Coordinates of C-alpha atoms in Angstrom, one line a residue:
I1 CA 47.9 -87.9 -68.5
I2 CA 49.2 -89.4 -71.7
T3 CA 51.2 -92.6 -71.6
C4 CA 53.3 -94.5 -74.1
Y5 CA 54.5 -98.0 -73.2
D6 CA 57.0 -100.0 -75.3
A7 CA 56.5 -103.7 -74.4
D8 CA 59.8 -104.8 -76.0
S9 CA 62.0 -102.5 -73.9
Q10 CA 59.5 -102.3 -71.0
S11 CA 59.9 -98.5 -71.0
L12 CA 57.1 -96.1 -70.1
A13 CA 56.9 -92.5 -71.0
V14 CA 54.3 -90.2 -69.3
V15 CA 53.3 -86.7 -70.0
V16 CA 51.2 -84.9 -67.4
R17 CA 49.4 -81.6 -68.4
S18 CA 47.8 -79.4 -65.7
T19 CA 45.6 -76.4 -66.6
F20 CA 44.9 -74.0 -63.8
L21 CA 41.2 -73.0 -63.6
E22 CA 41.8 -70.4 -60.8
E23 CA 44.6 -68.2 -59.7
A24 CA 47.0 -69.6 -57.1
N25 CA 49.4 -67.7 -54.9
K26 CA 51.2 -70.7 -53.4
T27 CA 53.6 -73.3 -54.8
D28 CA 51.4 -76.3 -55.6
R29 CA 53.1 -79.6 -56.1
L30 CA 52.6 -82.4 -58.6
A31 CA 53.1 -86.0 -57.6
V32 CA 53.2 -88.8 -60.1
Y33 CA 53.2 -92.5 -59.2
L34 CA 53.0 -95.9 -60.8
A35 CA 50.7 -98.5 -59.0
E36 CA 49.9 -102.1 -59.9
D37 CA 46.6 -103.8 -59.2
Q38 CA 46.0 -107.5 -58.5
V39 CA 49.5 -108.3 -57.2
V40 CA 49.2 -111.8 -55.7
G41 CA 51.2 -112.5 -52.6
W42 CA 51.1 -113.4 -48.9
Q43 CA 48.8 -111.5 -46.5
K44 CA 48.2 -112.0 -42.8
D45 CA 44.6 -112.0 -41.7
Y46 CA 44.6 -110.8 -38.0
G47 CA 40.8 -110.8 -37.9
A48 CA 40.3 -114.5 -38.6
P49 CA 38.0 -116.3 -36.1
N50 CA 40.7 -118.6 -34.9
G51 CA 43.4 -115.9 -34.7
Q52 CA 46.0 -115.0 -37.2
I53 CA 46.2 -116.9 -40.5
D54 CA 48.4 -116.5 -43.5
I55 CA 46.7 -116.2 -46.9
P56 CA 49.2 -117.3 -49.6
D57 CA 47.4 -116.0 -52.7
Y58 CA 45.9 -112.7 -51.6
A59 CA 45.2 -110.2 -54.4
H60 CA 46.7 -106.9 -53.3
R61 CA 45.1 -103.7 -54.7
Q62 CA 46.9 -100.5 -55.9
V63 CA 50.4 -101.5 -54.9
L64 CA 52.8 -98.6 -55.2
R65 CA 55.5 -99.6 -57.6
E66 CA 57.5 -96.5 -58.3
T67 CA 57.4 -92.7 -58.1
F68 CA 58.2 -90.6 -61.2
N69 CA 59.2 -87.5 -59.4
G70 CA 60.0 -88.3 -55.8
T71 CA 57.9 -89.1 -52.7
W72 CA 56.4 -85.6 -52.4
G73 CA 56.5 -84.7 -56.1
E74 CA 57.8 -81.4 -57.4
P75 CA 56.7 -77.7 -57.5
V76 CA 54.5 -76.8 -60.5
H77 CA 55.0 -73.1 -60.3
D78 CA 56.9 -70.6 -58.2
G79 CA 54.6 -68.2 -56.3
S80 CA 51.6 -67.2 -58.3
I81 CA 49.9 -68.5 -61.4
E82 CA 47.2 -67.1 -63.6
V83 CA 43.9 -68.6 -64.7
G84 CA 44.4 -70.7 -67.8
A85 CA 48.1 -71.3 -67.3
V86 CA 49.3 -74.7 -68.4
Y87 CA 52.0 -76.8 -66.8
T88 CA 53.4 -79.8 -68.8
K89 CA 56.0 -82.3 -67.5
G90 CA 57.3 -85.5 -69.0
Y91 CA 58.7 -88.5 -67.3
A92 CA 60.2 -91.9 -68.2
L93 CA 60.5 -95.2 -66.3
Q94 CA 61.7 -98.7 -66.8
L95 CA 59.2 -101.3 -65.6
S96 CA 60.5 -104.3 -63.7
P97 CA 60.0 -107.7 -65.5
D98 CA 58.0 -108.8 -62.5
W99 CA 55.3 -106.2 -63.0
K100 CA 52.3 -106.8 -65.2
P101 CA 51.8 -103.7 -67.4
E102 CA 48.2 -104.5 -68.1
N103 CA 47.5 -104.1 -64.3
C104 CA 49.5 -100.9 -63.9
R105 CA 48.2 -97.3 -63.7
V106 CA 49.8 -93.9 -63.6
I107 CA 48.3 -91.7 -60.8
A108 CA 49.0 -88.0 -60.8
F109 CA 47.7 -85.4 -58.4
L110 CA 48.2 -81.7 -57.7
Y111 CA 48.2 -80.7 -54.1
D112 CA 48.8 -77.9 -51.6
P113 CA 52.0 -78.7 -49.7
D114 CA 51.0 -76.6 -46.7
T115 CA 47.6 -78.3 -46.1
Y116 CA 48.1 -81.4 -48.2
E117 CA 44.7 -80.6 -49.8
V118 CA 44.5 -82.5 -53.1
R119 CA 43.3 -80.1 -55.8
Q120 CA 42.9 -82.6 -58.6
V121 CA 43.8 -86.3 -59.2
E122 CA 43.7 -88.4 -62.3
Q123 CA 44.7 -92.0 -63.2
V124 CA 45.1 -93.8 -66.5
G125 CA 46.2 -97.3 -67.5
I126 CA 49.4 -97.8 -69.4

């Protein structure tokens, strides 16, 4: 995963490159997401000793902010693919002014849409 972030325009460009190490006869899918860590906000604690309490400044981890290519991603190949084949795809996204780029990560994973088996996952900061 290669990222290029322009702080002035708050635009993020991402290139994901997948190299197949074995033959595949199904259509694998690639899903690419943007997540932000350390998002401070309200959280209910249902396990508190005196019952439910509200925590006003809870630090949420890995909050899904956006998807680059839809909820379920997109097909990487159609049918079969040979060993050593490379699939490269580029994406662009405008970050919200409320998001902290220093806490954001791009997460990409390749998976089998029939079994939902994740074949490979990577993540990088922006």
